[in-house]
PDB file of N, CA, C and O in Angstrom:
ATOM      1  N   MET H1372      88.173  32.791  92.993  1.00 81.00           N
ATOM      2  CA  MET H1372      88.331  31.470  92.383  1.00 81.00           C
ATOM      3  C   MET H1372      88.068  30.413  93.458  1.00 81.00           C
ATOM      4  O   MET H1372      88.621  30.467  94.544  1.00 81.00           O
ATOM      5  N   SER H1373      87.229  29.474  93.134  1.00 93.00           N
ATOM      6  CA  SER H1373      86.927  28.414  94.087  1.00 93.00           C
ATOM      7  C   SER H1373      88.122  27.471  94.224  1.00 93.00           C
ATOM      8  O   SER H1373      89.020  27.450  93.374  1.00 93.00           O
ATOM      9  N   VAL H1374      88.094  26.696  95.271  1.00 93.00           N
ATOM     10  CA  VAL H1374      89.183  25.747  95.513  1.00 93.00           C
ATOM     11  C   VAL H1374      89.260  24.735  94.374  1.00 93.00           C
ATOM     12  O   VAL H1374      90.351  24.424  93.874  1.00 93.00           O
ATOM     13  N   GLN H1375      88.105  24.249  93.928  1.00 94.00           N
ATOM     14  CA  GLN H1375      88.090  23.253  92.850  1.00 94.00           C
ATOM     15  C   GLN H1375      88.651  23.846  91.554  1.00 94.00           C
ATOM     16  O   GLN H1375      89.401  23.181  90.838  1.00 94.00           O
ATOM     17  N   ALA H1376      88.314  25.097  91.273  1.00 95.00           N
ATOM     18  CA  ALA H1376      88.834  25.756  90.066  1.00 95.00           C
ATOM     19  C   ALA H1376      90.348  25.926  90.173  1.00 95.00           C
ATOM     20  O   ALA H1376      91.074  25.757  89.186  1.00 95.00           O
ATOM     21  N   ARG H1377      90.816  26.274  91.363  1.00 97.00           N
ATOM     22  CA  ARG H1377      92.265  26.423  91.591  1.00 97.00           C
ATOM     23  C   ARG H1377      92.973  25.086  91.386  1.00 97.00           C
ATOM     24  O   ARG H1377      94.036  25.022  90.765  1.00 97.00           O
ATOM     25  N   VAL H1378      92.391  24.012  91.905  1.00 96.00           N
ATOM     26  CA  VAL H1378      92.974  22.676  91.747  1.00 96.00           C
ATOM     27  C   VAL H1378      93.039  22.311  90.259  1.00 96.00           C
ATOM     28  O   VAL H1378      94.064  21.807  89.784  1.00 96.00           O
ATOM     29  N   GLU H1379      91.986  22.583  89.527  1.00 97.00           N
ATOM     30  CA  GLU H1379      91.968  22.275  88.092  1.00 97.00           C
ATOM     31  C   GLU H1379      93.033  23.079  87.348  1.00 97.00           C
ATOM     32  O   GLU H1379      93.718  22.555  86.468  1.00 97.00           O
ATOM     33  N   ALA H1380      93.182  24.357  87.700  1.00 98.00           N
ATOM     34  CA  ALA H1380      94.209  25.192  87.075  1.00 98.00           C
ATOM     35  C   ALA H1380      95.602  24.651  87.383  1.00 98.00           C
ATOM     36  O   ALA H1380      96.481  24.627  86.506  1.00 98.00           O
ATOM     37  N   LEU H1381      95.809  24.219  88.611  1.00 98.00           N
ATOM     38  CA  LEU H1381      97.107  23.657  88.998  1.00 98.00           C
ATOM     39  C   LEU H1381      97.382  22.342  88.262  1.00 98.00           C
ATOM     40  O   LEU H1381      98.515  22.066  87.874  1.00 98.00           O
ATOM     41  N   LYS H1382      96.341  21.534  88.074  1.00 97.00           N
ATOM     42  CA  LYS H1382      96.515  20.282  87.338  1.00 97.00           C
ATOM     43  C   LYS H1382      96.908  20.555  85.894  1.00 97.00           C
ATOM     44  O   LYS H1382      97.753  19.852  85.328  1.00 97.00           O
ATOM     45  N   GLN H1383      96.328  21.591  85.301  1.00 98.00           N
ATOM     46  CA  GLN H1383      96.701  21.975  83.943  1.00 98.00           C
ATOM     47  C   GLN H1383      98.142  22.464  83.896  1.00 98.00           C
ATOM     48  O   GLN H1383      98.886  22.137  82.969  1.00 98.00           O
ATOM     49  N   LYS H1384      98.540  23.229  84.891  1.00 98.00           N
ATOM     50  CA  LYS H1384      99.921  23.718  84.959  1.00 98.00           C
ATOM     51  C   LYS H1384     100.886  22.538  85.120  1.00 98.00           C
ATOM     52  O   LYS H1384     101.950  22.503  84.501  1.00 98.00           O
ATOM     53  N   HIS H1385     100.493  21.573  85.958  1.00 98.00           N
ATOM     54  CA  HIS H1385     101.325  20.388  86.177  1.00 98.00           C
ATOM     55  C   HIS H1385     101.508  19.617  84.869  1.00 98.00           C
ATOM     56  O   HIS H1385     102.612  19.178  84.542  1.00 98.00           O
ATOM     57  N   ALA H1386     100.426  19.484  84.108  1.00 98.00           N
ATOM     58  CA  ALA H1386     100.495  18.781  82.823  1.00 98.00           C
ATOM     59  C   ALA H1386     101.390  19.540  81.840  1.00 98.00           C
ATOM     60  O   ALA H1386     102.167  18.929  81.098  1.00 98.00           O
ATOM     61  N   ALA H1387     101.305  20.867  81.846  1.00 98.00           N
ATOM     62  CA  ALA H1387     102.144  21.672  80.961  1.00 98.00           C
ATOM     63  C   ALA H1387     103.619  21.538  81.334  1.00 98.00           C
ATOM     64  O   ALA H1387     104.487  21.451  80.454  1.00 98.00           O
ATOM     65  N   LEU H1388     103.892  21.510  82.621  1.00 98.00           N
ATOM     66  CA  LEU H1388     105.274  21.322  83.071  1.00 98.00           C
ATOM     67  C   LEU H1388     105.786  19.933  82.685  1.00 98.00           C
ATOM     68  O   LEU H1388     106.948  19.778  82.307  1.00 98.00           O
ATOM     69  N   ASP H1389     104.915  18.937  82.768  1.00 98.00           N
ATOM     70  CA  ASP H1389     105.284  17.581  82.382  1.00 98.00           C
ATOM     71  C   ASP H1389     105.639  17.535  80.890  1.00 98.00           C
ATOM     72  O   ASP H1389     106.616  16.910  80.498  1.00 98.00           O
ATOM     73  N   GLU H1390     104.840  18.228  80.088  1.00 98.00           N
ATOM     74  CA  GLU H1390     105.092  18.305  78.643  1.00 98.00           C
ATOM     75  C   GLU H1390     106.433  18.998  78.361  1.00 98.00           C
ATOM     76  O   GLU H1390     107.223  18.545  77.536  1.00 98.00           O
ATOM     77  N   ALA H1391     106.694  20.092  79.075  1.00 98.00           N
ATOM     78  CA  ALA H1391     107.958  20.812  78.903  1.00 98.00           C
ATOM     79  C   ALA H1391     109.134  19.938  79.321  1.00 98.00           C
ATOM     80  O   ALA H1391     110.189  19.944  78.669  1.00 98.00           O
ATOM     81  N   LEU H1392     108.952  19.187  80.385  1.00 97.00           N
ATOM     82  CA  LEU H1392     110.003  18.284  80.850  1.00 97.00           C
ATOM     83  C   LEU H1392     110.286  17.211  79.805  1.00 97.00           C
ATOM     84  O   LEU H1392     111.444  16.924  79.487  1.00 97.00           O
ATOM     85  N   HIS H1393     109.232  16.649  79.255  1.00 97.00           N
ATOM     86  CA  HIS H1393     109.396  15.635  78.202  1.00 97.00           C
ATOM     87  C   HIS H1393     110.125  16.228  76.992  1.00 97.00           C
ATOM     88  O   HIS H1393     111.040  15.604  76.451  1.00 97.00           O
ATOM     89  N   SER H1394     109.739  17.431  76.611  1.00 97.00           N
ATOM     90  CA  SER H1394     110.389  18.095  75.474  1.00 97.00           C
ATOM     91  C   SER H1394     111.871  18.311  75.735  1.00 97.00           C
ATOM     92  O   SER H1394     112.699  18.172  74.829  1.00 97.00           O
ATOM     93  N   GLU H1395     112.200  18.661  76.957  1.00 97.00           N
ATOM     94  CA  GLU H1395     113.609  18.886  77.300  1.00 97.00           C
ATOM     95  C   GLU H1395     114.398  17.587  77.242  1.00 97.00           C
ATOM     96  O   GLU H1395     115.527  17.556  76.770  1.00 97.00           O
ATOM     97  N   TYR H1396     113.790  16.499  77.711  1.00 96.00           N
ATOM     98  CA  TYR H1396     114.470  15.202  77.699  1.00 96.00           C
ATOM     99  C   TYR H1396     114.781  14.716  76.285  1.00 96.00           C
ATOM    100  O   TYR H1396     115.801  14.053  76.066  1.00 96.00           O
ATOM    101  N   ILE H1397     113.896  15.011  75.326  1.00 97.00           N
ATOM    102  CA  ILE H1397     114.104  14.472  73.981  1.00 97.00           C
ATOM    103  C   ILE H1397     114.975  15.374  73.105  1.00 97.00           C
ATOM    104  O   ILE H1397     115.268  15.008  71.968  1.00 97.00           O
ATOM    105  N   ARG H1398     115.378  16.511  73.612  1.00 95.00           N
ATOM    106  CA  ARG H1398     116.304  17.377  72.868  1.00 95.00           C
ATOM    107  C   ARG H1398     117.626  16.641  72.667  1.00 95.00           C
ATOM    108  O   ARG H1398     118.005  15.795  73.487  1.00 95.00           O
ATOM    109  N   PRO H1399     118.351  16.984  71.612  1.00 95.00           N
ATOM    110  CA  PRO H1399     119.655  16.338  71.390  1.00 95.00           C
ATOM    111  C   PRO H1399     120.622  16.505  72.570  1.00 95.00           C
ATOM    112  O   PRO H1399     121.320  15.577  72.934  1.00 95.00           O
ATOM    113  N   LYS H1400     120.637  17.702  73.183  1.00 95.00           N
ATOM    114  CA  LYS H1400     121.489  17.924  74.355  1.00 95.00           C
ATOM    115  C   LYS H1400     120.633  18.551  75.446  1.00 95.00           C
ATOM    116  O   LYS H1400     120.584  19.766  75.586  1.00 95.00           O
ATOM    117  N   PRO H1401     119.970  17.706  76.231  1.00 95.00           N
ATOM    118  CA  PRO H1401     119.087  18.233  77.283  1.00 95.00           C
ATOM    119  C   PRO H1401     119.853  19.097  78.282  1.00 95.00           C
ATOM    120  O   PRO H1401     121.009  18.817  78.619  1.00 95.00           O
ATOM    121  N   ASP H1402     119.219  20.152  78.730  1.00 97.00           N
ATOM    122  CA  ASP H1402     119.797  21.074  79.705  1.00 97.00           C
ATOM    123  C   ASP H1402     119.460  20.559  81.109  1.00 97.00           C
ATOM    124  O   ASP H1402     118.311  20.608  81.545  1.00 97.00           O
ATOM    125  N   ASP H1403     120.479  20.068  81.802  1.00 97.00           N
ATOM    126  CA  ASP H1403     120.267  19.486  83.135  1.00 97.00           C
ATOM    127  C   ASP H1403     119.686  20.498  84.123  1.00 97.00           C
ATOM    128  O   ASP H1403     118.863  20.157  84.964  1.00 97.00           O
ATOM    129  N   GLN H1404     120.109  21.747  84.009  1.00 98.00           N
ATOM    130  CA  GLN H1404     119.603  22.773  84.909  1.00 98.00           C
ATOM    131  C   GLN H1404     118.121  23.041  84.634  1.00 98.00           C
ATOM    132  O   GLN H1404     117.330  23.178  85.563  1.00 98.00           O
ATOM    133  N   ALA H1405     117.738  23.083  83.382  1.00 97.00           N
ATOM    134  CA  ALA H1405     116.328  23.287  83.026  1.00 97.00           C
ATOM    135  C   ALA H1405     115.485  22.109  83.509  1.00 97.00           C
ATOM    136  O   ALA H1405     114.376  22.310  84.024  1.00 97.00           O
ATOM    137  N   ILE H1406     116.009  20.911  83.361  1.00 97.00           N
ATOM    138  CA  ILE H1406     115.292  19.719  83.826  1.00 97.00           C
ATOM    139  C   ILE H1406     115.081  19.782  85.335  1.00 97.00           C
ATOM    140  O   ILE H1406     113.979  19.523  85.829  1.00 97.00           O
ATOM    141  N   ALA H1407     116.119  20.149  86.065  1.00 98.00           N
ATOM    142  CA  ALA H1407     116.010  20.242  87.525  1.00 98.00           C
ATOM    143  C   ALA H1407     114.975  21.292  87.926  1.00 98.00           C
ATOM    144  O   ALA H1407     114.164  21.061  88.833  1.00 98.00           O
ATOM    145  N   GLU H1408     114.969  22.428  87.239  1.00 98.00           N
ATOM    146  CA  GLU H1408     114.012  23.493  87.550  1.00 98.00           C
ATOM    147  C   GLU H1408     112.577  23.053  87.237  1.00 98.00           C
ATOM    148  O   GLU H1408     111.655  23.312  88.017  1.00 98.00           O
ATOM    149  N   LEU H1409     112.393  22.384  86.117  1.00 98.00           N
ATOM    150  CA  LEU H1409     111.065  21.887  85.765  1.00 98.00           C
ATOM    151  C   LEU H1409     110.573  20.867  86.786  1.00 98.00           C
ATOM    152  O   LEU H1409     109.400  20.884  87.182  1.00 98.00           O
ATOM    153  N   LYS H1410     111.456  19.997  87.229  1.00 98.00           N
ATOM    154  CA  LYS H1410     111.078  19.003  88.236  1.00 98.00           C
ATOM    155  C   LYS H1410     110.694  19.674  89.552  1.00 98.00           C
ATOM    156  O   LYS H1410     109.717  19.282  90.200  1.00 98.00           O
ATOM    157  N   ARG H1411     111.461  20.696  89.952  1.00 98.00           N
ATOM    158  CA  ARG H1411     111.138  21.431  91.186  1.00 98.00           C
ATOM    159  C   ARG H1411     109.770  22.103  91.064  1.00 98.00           C
ATOM    160  O   ARG H1411     108.958  22.060  91.991  1.00 98.00           O
ATOM    161  N   SER H1412     109.527  22.701  89.913  1.00 98.00           N
ATOM    162  CA  SER H1412     108.249  23.373  89.688  1.00 98.00           C
ATOM    163  C   SER H1412     107.093  22.386  89.731  1.00 98.00           C
ATOM    164  O   SER H1412     106.045  22.662  90.335  1.00 98.00           O
ATOM    165  N   LYS H1413     107.273  21.228  89.089  1.00 98.00           N
ATOM    166  CA  LYS H1413     106.228  20.199  89.110  1.00 98.00           C
ATOM    167  C   LYS H1413     105.943  19.759  90.536  1.00 98.00           C
ATOM    168  O   LYS H1413     104.785  19.590  90.921  1.00 98.00           O
ATOM    169  N   LEU H1414     106.984  19.570  91.318  1.00 98.00           N
ATOM    170  CA  LEU H1414     106.812  19.133  92.702  1.00 98.00           C
ATOM    171  C   LEU H1414     106.063  20.178  93.519  1.00 98.00           C
ATOM    172  O   LEU H1414     105.149  19.839  94.290  1.00 98.00           O
ATOM    173  N   LYS H1415     106.401  21.450  93.341  1.00 98.00           N
ATOM    174  CA  LYS H1415     105.702  22.513  94.065  1.00 98.00           C
ATOM    175  C   LYS H1415     104.223  22.524  93.711  1.00 98.00           C
ATOM    176  O   LYS H1415     103.361  22.674  94.580  1.00 98.00           O
ATOM    177  N   VAL H1416     103.924  22.377  92.418  1.00 98.00           N
ATOM    178  CA  VAL H1416     102.534  22.375  91.977  1.00 98.00           C
ATOM    179  C   VAL H1416     101.806  21.162  92.556  1.00 98.00           C
ATOM    180  O   VAL H1416     100.681  21.270  93.053  1.00 98.00           O
ATOM    181  N   LYS H1417     102.455  20.001  92.529  1.00 97.00           N
ATOM    182  CA  LYS H1417     101.839  18.784  93.066  1.00 97.00           C
ATOM    183  C   LYS H1417     101.561  18.926  94.566  1.00 97.00           C
ATOM    184  O   LYS H1417     100.506  18.528  95.048  1.00 97.00           O
ATOM    185  N   GLU H1418     102.498  19.513  95.291  1.00 98.00           N
ATOM    186  CA  GLU H1418     102.302  19.726  96.723  1.00 98.00           C
ATOM    187  C   GLU H1418     101.135  20.682  96.981  1.00 98.00           C
ATOM    188  O   GLU H1418     100.349  20.474  97.906  1.00 98.00           O
ATOM    189  N   GLU H1419     101.032  21.716  96.148  1.00 97.00           N
ATOM    190  CA  GLU H1419      99.925  22.667  96.289  1.00 97.00           C
ATOM    191  C   GLU H1419      98.589  21.983  96.019  1.00 97.00           C
ATOM    192  O   GLU H1419      97.609  22.201  96.744  1.00 97.00           O
ATOM    193  N   ILE H1420      98.546  21.150  95.004  1.00 97.00           N
ATOM    194  CA  ILE H1420      97.325  20.393  94.695  1.00 97.00           C
ATOM    195  C   ILE H1420      96.951  19.515  95.882  1.00 97.00           C
ATOM    196  O   ILE H1420      95.795  19.505  96.323  1.00 97.00           O
ATOM    197  N   SER H1421      97.910  18.798  96.410  1.00 96.00           N
ATOM    198  CA  SER H1421      97.649  17.902  97.544  1.00 96.00           C
ATOM    199  C   SER H1421      97.152  18.687  98.750  1.00 96.00           C
ATOM    200  O   SER H1421      96.211  18.276  99.430  1.00 96.00           O
ATOM    201  N   ARG H1422      97.767  19.822  99.010  1.00 96.00           N
ATOM    202  CA  ARG H1422      97.367  20.651 100.148  1.00 96.00           C
ATOM    203  C   ARG H1422      95.934  21.127  99.985  1.00 96.00           C
ATOM    204  O   ARG H1422      95.144  21.093 100.931  1.00 96.00           O
ATOM    205  N   LEU H1423      95.565  21.546  98.783  1.00 95.00           N
ATOM    206  CA  LEU H1423      94.208  22.040  98.550  1.00 95.00           C
ATOM    207  C   LEU H1423      93.174  20.920  98.600  1.00 95.00           C
ATOM    208  O   LEU H1423      92.053  21.126  99.067  1.00 95.00           O
ATOM    209  N   GLU H1424      93.539  19.744  98.095  1.00 92.00           N
ATOM    210  CA  GLU H1424      92.595  18.619  98.084  1.00 92.00           C
ATOM    211  C   GLU H1424      92.344  18.063  99.478  1.00 92.00           C
ATOM    212  O   GLU H1424      91.267  17.532  99.740  1.00 92.00           O
ATOM    213  N   ILE H1425      93.302  18.175 100.364  1.00 90.00           N
ATOM    214  CA  ILE H1425      93.139  17.676 101.726  1.00 90.00           C
ATOM    215  C   ILE H1425      92.170  18.563 102.507  1.00 90.00           C
ATOM    216  O   ILE H1425      91.352  18.072 103.269  1.00 90.00           O
ATOM    217  N   ASN H1426      92.226  19.859 102.270  1.00 76.00           N
ATOM    218  CA  ASN H1426      91.349  20.811 102.988  1.00 76.00           C
ATOM    219  C   ASN H1426      90.003  20.761 102.430  1.00 76.00           C
ATOM    220  O   ASN H1426      89.103  20.501 102.204  1.00 76.00           O
TER     221      ASN H1426
END
């Protein structure tokens, strides 16, 4: 997989995590632990994207 393809896949994953985070927020009783985990995952993906784009 090329670097550009990996970056695109990560961007799609980041968008999916963002969607899941939004869905969790609009639930009647959002799960704080799930929200924290989704945020951590989004941050890891964003850091990976940044690392790949810099190289």
